Coordinates of C-alpha atoms in Angstrom, one line a residue:
M253 CA -25.8 -30.1 -20.4
P254 CA -28.1 -30.3 -17.3
Y255 CA -27.5 -27.6 -14.7
E256 CA -26.2 -29.8 -11.9
S257 CA -23.9 -31.6 -14.3
L258 CA -22.5 -28.3 -15.5
K259 CA -21.9 -27.2 -11.9
T260 CA -19.9 -30.4 -11.3
V261 CA -17.8 -29.9 -14.4
T262 CA -17.2 -26.3 -13.6
E263 CA -15.8 -27.2 -10.2
F264 CA -12.9 -29.0 -11.8
L265 CA -12.2 -26.5 -14.6
D266 CA -9.0 -24.4 -14.4
P267 CA -9.9 -21.0 -12.9
N268 CA -8.6 -19.1 -15.9
K269 CA -10.7 -21.2 -18.3
R270 CA -13.7 -20.5 -16.1
F271 CA -13.0 -16.7 -16.4
Q272 CA -12.6 -16.9 -20.2
L273 CA -15.8 -18.9 -20.6
S274 CA -17.7 -16.5 -18.3
Q275 CA -16.7 -13.6 -20.6
R276 CA -18.1 -15.3 -23.7
C277 CA -21.2 -17.2 -22.4
P278 CA -23.8 -15.6 -20.2
D279 CA -25.3 -19.0 -19.3
F280 CA -22.0 -20.3 -18.1
Y281 CA -21.4 -17.0 -16.2
R282 CA -24.5 -17.7 -14.0
V283 CA -23.3 -21.2 -13.2
D284 CA -19.7 -20.1 -12.6
K285 CA -20.6 -17.6 -9.9
V286 CA -22.4 -20.2 -7.8
V287 CA -19.6 -22.8 -7.9
P288 CA -16.8 -22.1 -5.3
L289 CA -13.6 -20.7 -6.8
K290 CA -10.4 -22.3 -5.4
L291 CA -7.0 -21.0 -6.4
D292 CA -3.7 -22.7 -5.7
C293 CA -1.8 -19.4 -6.0
L294 CA -2.7 -15.7 -6.6
R295 CA 0.4 -13.7 -7.2
I296 CA 0.5 -9.9 -7.6
H297 CA 3.7 -8.4 -8.9
S298 CA 3.9 -4.9 -10.3
N299 CA 1.4 -4.8 -13.2
K300 CA 1.2 -8.6 -13.4
T301 CA -1.4 -10.8 -11.9
T302 CA -0.8 -14.6 -11.9
V303 CA -3.7 -17.0 -11.2
N304 CA -2.2 -20.4 -10.7
K305 CA 0.2 -20.6 -13.7
Y306 CA -1.5 -18.1 -16.0
T307 CA -0.4 -14.5 -16.0
Y308 CA -2.2 -11.3 -17.0
Q309 CA -0.2 -8.1 -17.5
V310 CA -1.7 -4.6 -18.1
G311 CA 0.6 -1.8 -19.3
I312 CA 0.7 1.3 -21.4
Y313 CA 2.6 0.8 -24.7
R314 CA 4.3 3.8 -26.3
K315 CA 3.6 3.5 -30.0
Y316 CA 5.8 5.9 -32.0
P317 CA 5.1 7.0 -35.6
K318 CA 7.1 5.3 -38.4
G319 CA 10.5 6.9 -38.9
V320 CA 10.7 8.4 -35.4
E321 CA 13.6 7.1 -33.3
V322 CA 12.3 5.3 -30.2
P323 CA 14.4 6.0 -27.0
M324 CA 16.1 2.9 -25.7
V325 CA 14.4 3.2 -22.3
H326 CA 11.0 3.2 -24.0
Q327 CA 12.0 0.2 -26.2
K328 CA 12.8 -1.8 -23.1
T329 CA 9.6 -0.8 -21.4
N330 CA 7.5 -1.8 -24.4
L331 CA 9.3 -5.1 -24.7
L332 CA 8.5 -5.8 -21.0
G333 CA 4.8 -5.3 -21.6
G334 CA 4.5 -1.5 -21.2
S335 CA 4.5 0.9 -18.3
A336 CA 2.8 -0.2 -15.1
E337 CA 2.0 3.4 -14.3
E338 CA -0.4 5.9 -15.8
I339 CA 1.1 8.1 -18.5
D340 CA -0.3 11.5 -19.3
E341 CA -0.2 13.2 -22.7
Y342 CA 3.2 14.7 -21.9
G343 CA 4.8 11.4 -21.0
V344 CA 4.8 11.9 -17.2
E345 CA 4.3 8.6 -15.3
E346 CA 2.0 8.6 -12.3
T347 CA 0.9 5.8 -10.0
P348 CA -2.9 4.9 -10.4
K349 CA -4.9 6.3 -7.5
E350 CA -7.8 4.7 -5.6
V351 CA -11.0 6.0 -7.2
I352 CA -13.9 3.6 -6.4
E353 CA -14.6 1.3 -3.5
G354 CA -12.5 -1.8 -3.7
D355 CA -9.5 -0.2 -5.3
I356 CA -6.3 -1.0 -3.4
S357 CA -3.1 0.8 -4.2
F358 CA 0.0 -0.7 -2.5
G359 CA 2.1 2.5 -2.6
V360 CA 0.7 5.7 -4.1
D361 CA 3.3 8.4 -4.7
T362 CA 2.1 11.5 -3.0
R363 CA 5.0 13.7 -3.8
T364 CA 4.5 17.0 -5.7
D365 CA 6.0 17.5 -9.1
E366 CA 8.7 19.7 -7.6
E367 CA 9.6 17.0 -5.1
Q368 CA 9.8 14.3 -7.7
I369 CA 11.9 16.5 -10.0
L370 CA 14.3 17.2 -7.2
D371 CA 14.6 13.5 -6.3
L372 CA 15.2 12.7 -10.0
M373 CA 18.0 15.3 -10.2
I374 CA 19.7 13.9 -7.1
Q375 CA 19.4 10.3 -8.5
L376 CA 20.8 11.5 -11.9
Q377 CA 23.9 13.0 -10.2
R378 CA 24.5 9.8 -8.3
F379 CA 24.2 7.6 -11.4
K380 CA 26.5 10.0 -13.3
L381 CA 29.1 9.9 -10.5
S382 CA 28.9 6.1 -10.4
Y383 CA 29.2 5.7 -14.1
T384 CA 32.2 8.1 -14.2
Y385 CA 34.1 5.8 -11.8
T386 CA 32.8 2.4 -12.7
G387 CA 31.5 2.5 -16.2
S388 CA 28.6 0.3 -14.9
E389 CA 25.9 -0.5 -17.4
I390 CA 23.4 -0.3 -14.5
S391 CA 24.5 3.2 -13.8
R392 CA 24.2 4.2 -17.5
Q393 CA 20.6 2.8 -17.7
G394 CA 19.8 4.6 -14.5
M395 CA 21.0 7.9 -16.1
E396 CA 18.7 7.2 -19.1
R397 CA 15.7 6.6 -16.9
C398 CA 16.2 9.8 -14.9
Q399 CA 16.8 11.9 -18.0
D400 CA 13.7 10.5 -19.7
K401 CA 11.5 11.3 -16.6
L402 CA 12.9 14.8 -16.3
M403 CA 12.3 15.5 -20.0
A404 CA 8.6 14.4 -19.5
Y405 CA 8.2 17.0 -16.6
T406 CA 9.8 19.6 -18.8
S407 CA 7.3 18.8 -21.6
R408 CA 4.4 19.1 -19.2
R409 CA 5.7 22.5 -18.0
D410 CA 6.0 23.7 -21.6
G411 CA 2.8 22.2 -22.8
I412 CA 4.6 19.9 -25.4
R413 CA 2.7 16.7 -26.0
S414 CA 4.6 13.4 -26.4
P415 CA 5.3 12.1 -30.0
F416 CA 4.0 8.6 -29.2
Q417 CA 0.5 7.2 -29.1
R418 CA -0.6 5.6 -25.9
M419 CA -2.0 2.0 -26.2
V420 CA -3.5 -0.1 -23.5
Q421 CA -1.7 -3.5 -23.8
L422 CA -3.0 -6.7 -22.3
T423 CA -0.5 -9.6 -22.3
T424 CA -1.5 -13.0 -21.2
W425 CA 0.7 -16.1 -21.1
N426 CA 1.4 -19.5 -19.6
R427 CA 4.0 -22.1 -20.4
N428 CA 2.3 -23.0 -23.7
K429 CA 1.2 -19.8 -25.3
K430 CA 1.4 -16.0 -25.2
Q431 CA -1.2 -13.5 -26.4
V432 CA -0.8 -9.7 -26.8
K433 CA -3.8 -7.4 -27.4
Q434 CA -3.6 -3.6 -27.8
F435 CA -6.4 -1.0 -27.6
A436 CA -6.5 2.7 -28.2
Y437 CA -5.8 4.4 -24.8
S438 CA -8.4 6.0 -22.6
K439 CA -8.1 6.5 -18.9
D440 CA -11.3 4.6 -18.2
L441 CA -10.2 1.6 -20.3
F442 CA -6.8 1.5 -18.6
M443 CA -8.3 1.6 -15.1
D444 CA -10.9 -1.1 -16.1
A445 CA -8.0 -3.3 -17.3
K446 CA -6.1 -2.7 -14.0
R447 CA -9.3 -3.9 -12.3
L448 CA -9.1 -7.2 -14.1
L449 CA -9.0 -9.1 -10.8
G450 CA -12.2 -7.5 -9.7
G451 CA -13.9 -8.8 -12.9
M452 CA -12.7 -12.3 -12.1
F453 CA -14.1 -12.2 -8.6
R454 CA -17.2 -10.2 -9.2
G455 CA -20.4 -11.8 -8.0
R456 CA -18.7 -14.1 -5.5
K457 CA -18.9 -14.1 -1.8
V458 CA -15.8 -16.1 -1.0
V459 CA -12.7 -17.1 -3.0
H460 CA -10.4 -19.8 -1.5
I461 CA -6.7 -19.2 -2.0
K462 CA -3.9 -21.6 -0.9
L463 CA -1.2 -18.9 -1.4
L464 CA -1.7 -15.2 -1.8
D465 CA 1.7 -13.9 -2.9
L466 CA 2.2 -10.2 -2.4
E467 CA 6.0 -10.1 -2.2
G468 CA 6.2 -8.1 -5.4
A469 CA 3.0 -6.1 -4.9
F470 CA 4.7 -3.0 -3.5
N471 CA 3.5 -0.1 -5.8
S472 CA 1.0 -2.4 -7.4
F473 CA -2.7 -1.6 -7.9
I474 CA -5.6 -4.1 -7.7
H475 CA -9.4 -4.0 -7.4
L476 CA -11.5 -6.4 -5.3
P477 CA -15.3 -6.3 -5.2
P478 CA -16.2 -4.7 -1.8
E479 CA -18.4 -7.6 -0.7
L480 CA -15.7 -10.2 -1.4
K481 CA -14.0 -12.4 1.2
L482 CA -10.7 -14.2 0.6
R483 CA -10.2 -17.4 2.5
V484 CA -6.4 -17.6 2.5
E485 CA -4.3 -20.4 3.8
A486 CA -0.9 -18.8 3.4
I487 CA 0.1 -15.2 2.5
N488 CA 3.4 -13.6 1.6
I489 CA 3.2 -9.9 2.4
G490 CA 6.8 -9.1 1.3
Y491 CA 7.5 -5.4 1.9
L492 CA 3.9 -4.3 2.5
T493 CA 3.5 -1.9 5.4
S494 CA 0.8 -1.8 8.2
E495 CA -1.0 0.8 6.1
H496 CA -1.2 -1.6 3.2
L497 CA -2.4 -4.4 5.4
D498 CA -5.1 -2.2 6.8
K499 CA -6.5 -1.9 3.2
L500 CA -6.3 -5.7 2.7
A501 CA -7.8 -6.7 6.1
P502 CA -11.5 -6.1 5.3
F503 CA -11.2 -8.7 2.5
L504 CA -9.7 -11.5 4.6
D505 CA -12.1 -14.1 5.9
G506 CA -10.4 -14.9 9.2
P507 CA -6.7 -15.5 10.2
V508 CA -4.3 -17.1 7.8
E509 CA -2.4 -20.3 8.6
V510 CA 1.0 -19.1 7.4
L511 CA 2.3 -15.6 6.9
H512 CA 5.7 -14.8 5.3
T513 CA 7.2 -11.3 5.7
I514 CA 10.4 -9.5 4.8
R515 CA 9.9 -6.5 7.0
R516 CA 10.6 -6.7 10.7
N517 CA 7.6 -4.8 12.0
F518 CA 5.2 -7.3 13.3
D519 CA 2.7 -5.0 15.0
H520 CA -0.4 -5.7 12.9
P521 CA -3.4 -8.0 13.7
I522 CA -3.0 -9.9 10.4
I523 CA 0.6 -10.8 11.3
K524 CA -0.1 -11.5 15.0
S525 CA -3.0 -13.8 14.3
A526 CA -1.1 -16.1 11.8
R527 CA -0.4 -19.5 13.3
K528 CA 3.0 -19.7 11.6
L529 CA 5.1 -16.6 11.0
I530 CA 8.0 -16.9 8.6
I531 CA 10.6 -14.1 8.7
S532 CA 13.0 -13.8 5.7
S533 CA 16.0 -12.7 7.7
F534 CA 17.0 -11.2 11.0
P535 CA 20.6 -9.8 11.0
N536 CA 20.8 -8.6 14.7
V537 CA 18.9 -11.6 16.1
I538 CA 20.9 -11.7 19.4
W539 CA 19.6 -8.3 20.4
N540 CA 16.1 -9.1 19.4
A541 CA 15.7 -12.6 20.9
N542 CA 13.3 -11.4 23.6
S543 CA 11.0 -9.6 21.2
I544 CA 10.9 -12.6 18.9
A545 CA 10.1 -15.0 21.7
R546 CA 7.2 -12.6 22.8
L547 CA 5.5 -12.8 19.4
P548 CA 2.1 -14.5 19.9
N549 CA 2.4 -16.8 16.9
K550 CA 2.4 -20.5 17.7
W551 CA 5.3 -21.2 15.3
I552 CA 8.0 -18.7 14.3
H553 CA 10.5 -19.6 11.5
I554 CA 13.4 -17.4 10.6
N555 CA 15.0 -18.2 7.2
R556 CA 18.4 -16.7 8.1
I557 CA 20.2 -15.2 11.1
N558 CA 23.7 -14.0 11.5
V559 CA 25.8 -15.2 14.5
K560 CA 29.5 -15.2 15.1
D561 CA 30.1 -18.5 17.0
E562 CA 28.6 -21.2 19.2
E563 CA 28.4 -18.8 22.2
E564 CA 26.1 -16.5 20.3
I565 CA 23.8 -19.3 19.3
F566 CA 23.7 -20.4 23.0
I567 CA 22.9 -16.9 24.1
F568 CA 20.0 -16.7 21.6
I569 CA 18.6 -20.1 22.8
Q570 CA 19.0 -19.0 26.5
Q571 CA 17.1 -15.7 25.9
V572 CA 14.3 -17.5 24.1
I573 CA 13.8 -20.1 26.8
K574 CA 13.8 -17.4 29.5
E575 CA 11.2 -15.3 27.7
W576 CA 9.0 -18.3 27.0
G577 CA 9.0 -19.1 30.7
T578 CA 8.2 -15.5 31.7
E579 CA 5.4 -15.4 29.1
E580 CA 4.1 -18.8 30.3
R581 CA 4.0 -20.1 26.8
G582 CA 2.3 -23.5 26.4
P583 CA 3.0 -26.8 24.6
G584 CA 3.2 -26.6 20.9
T585 CA 5.1 -23.3 20.9
R586 CA 7.8 -23.6 18.3
L587 CA 10.8 -21.7 16.9
S588 CA 13.0 -22.8 14.0
V589 CA 16.0 -20.9 12.7
V590 CA 18.3 -21.4 9.7
I591 CA 21.9 -20.5 10.6
P592 CA 23.9 -19.9 7.3
T593 CA 27.0 -21.9 8.4
T594 CA 27.8 -25.1 10.2
Y595 CA 29.0 -24.9 13.8
H596 CA 30.3 -27.5 16.3
I597 CA 26.9 -28.8 17.5
P598 CA 28.3 -30.8 20.5
R599 CA 29.8 -27.6 21.8
I600 CA 26.5 -25.8 21.7
L601 CA 24.7 -28.8 23.4
E602 CA 27.4 -28.8 26.1
L603 CA 26.8 -25.1 26.8
I604 CA 23.1 -25.8 27.1
K605 CA 23.7 -28.8 29.4
G606 CA 26.1 -27.0 31.7
S607 CA 24.4 -23.6 32.0
L608 CA 20.7 -24.6 31.6
Y609 CA 20.9 -28.1 33.2
G610 CA 19.8 -29.7 30.0
E611 CA 19.3 -33.4 29.5
R612 CA 20.8 -34.9 26.4
L613 CA 18.3 -36.8 24.2
S614 CA 20.6 -37.7 21.3
T615 CA 23.8 -36.5 19.7
R616 CA 21.9 -33.6 18.2
S617 CA 19.2 -32.8 20.7
I618 CA 18.7 -31.8 24.3
K619 CA 15.8 -30.8 26.6
V620 CA 15.6 -28.0 29.1
Q621 CA 12.9 -27.5 31.8
L622 CA 11.0 -24.2 31.5
I623 CA 11.4 -21.8 34.4
T624 CA 7.7 -21.5 35.5
D625 CA 6.2 -24.8 34.4
L626 CA 6.7 -28.6 34.3
T627 CA 6.9 -28.5 30.6
D628 CA 10.2 -28.9 28.7
V629 CA 11.8 -27.2 25.7
H630 CA 13.2 -29.7 23.2
I631 CA 16.1 -28.3 21.3
Q632 CA 17.6 -29.9 18.1
L633 CA 20.4 -28.8 15.9
G634 CA 21.1 -30.4 12.6
P635 CA 21.7 -29.9 8.9
S636 CA 19.3 -27.7 7.0
E637 CA 17.8 -28.4 3.6
H638 CA 20.7 -26.5 2.0
R639 CA 24.3 -27.6 2.3
G640 CA 26.4 -25.7 4.7
E641 CA 23.6 -24.5 6.9
T642 CA 22.4 -25.5 10.4
L643 CA 18.7 -25.8 11.4
L644 CA 17.9 -24.9 15.0
Q645 CA 14.5 -26.2 16.2
M646 CA 13.0 -25.4 19.6
E647 CA 9.6 -26.6 20.8
I648 CA 7.7 -26.7 24.1
I649 CA 6.6 -30.2 24.9

């Protein structure tokens, strides 16, 4: 096939198929690297990486000799694709550490052995107490996990090697098929497998991603080529901290359009520069209305807040409007909030009309003039996408 024709075909190939062909065919590899790579979704979750709808999982499989009883906790881990963590010859699990440029670890455990053993003993006692009173299966499994980890530390102290053979397992799947490959363990091989994403992106300057989903990435390990830039439309940072975002920042090619977070610490340039900020929940929103209104994002959406009654909703709205006026926010500034119950909407609108001199626009909407400008805040209350919830929308017009 002519070079230009191959480039055209490559552009429309599934990214996973491109990666597989690049591994097998040097000629295709050269073409693939010059054709822009565009992903609908890149999801990092524990030891799993999903590119669009195809998942790659790297783990360490504990292979026991025939006739040796396999502990239930190891059976379950093997069935789930193997341990996401490094396992030494004594069976102690350790989080992979950043070794070369481009390695990113979202949560390295820096505790000493003594600190981890103490924490495990405390956890074990809690699970035992819970199991004694409740008989909970979750508590029993928690006891097994703690006991297994403590036994591994004892083995390392006494120099007793584990009875199992470590295997590097690569599991790949989509809706249609699943493949499992195992290789004899070596630390270098395991780390190379963990850097699978780096191999996919190697040789590229920019990768376009519609959604970078890192909600499950806490304690994950990935590798990105140092020269790579990710052009991301939307990102879900989940539980990632500012320290984790600092590691990711050099790879982002400019601000993202939409950022979704679970944590309520917004003091990071990646978060502040997003046009739309989606916050999973905000329990004490009444006491934080001013700080929410001061966030620099053009549009803030809160998936869930807790309020007691119509008066609390009104207080929240009042505080936001006051802060917007003080901050001199301009047209297009938006706030939307999902309230997990239905309230008497006319009552809320009457409170706004009476206290803020609002002008009714419809049975569900009203406008209020900003304090320091001629612009108005349009407020609308109505049903959410989910039954039994109210959607509050505020926008400066």
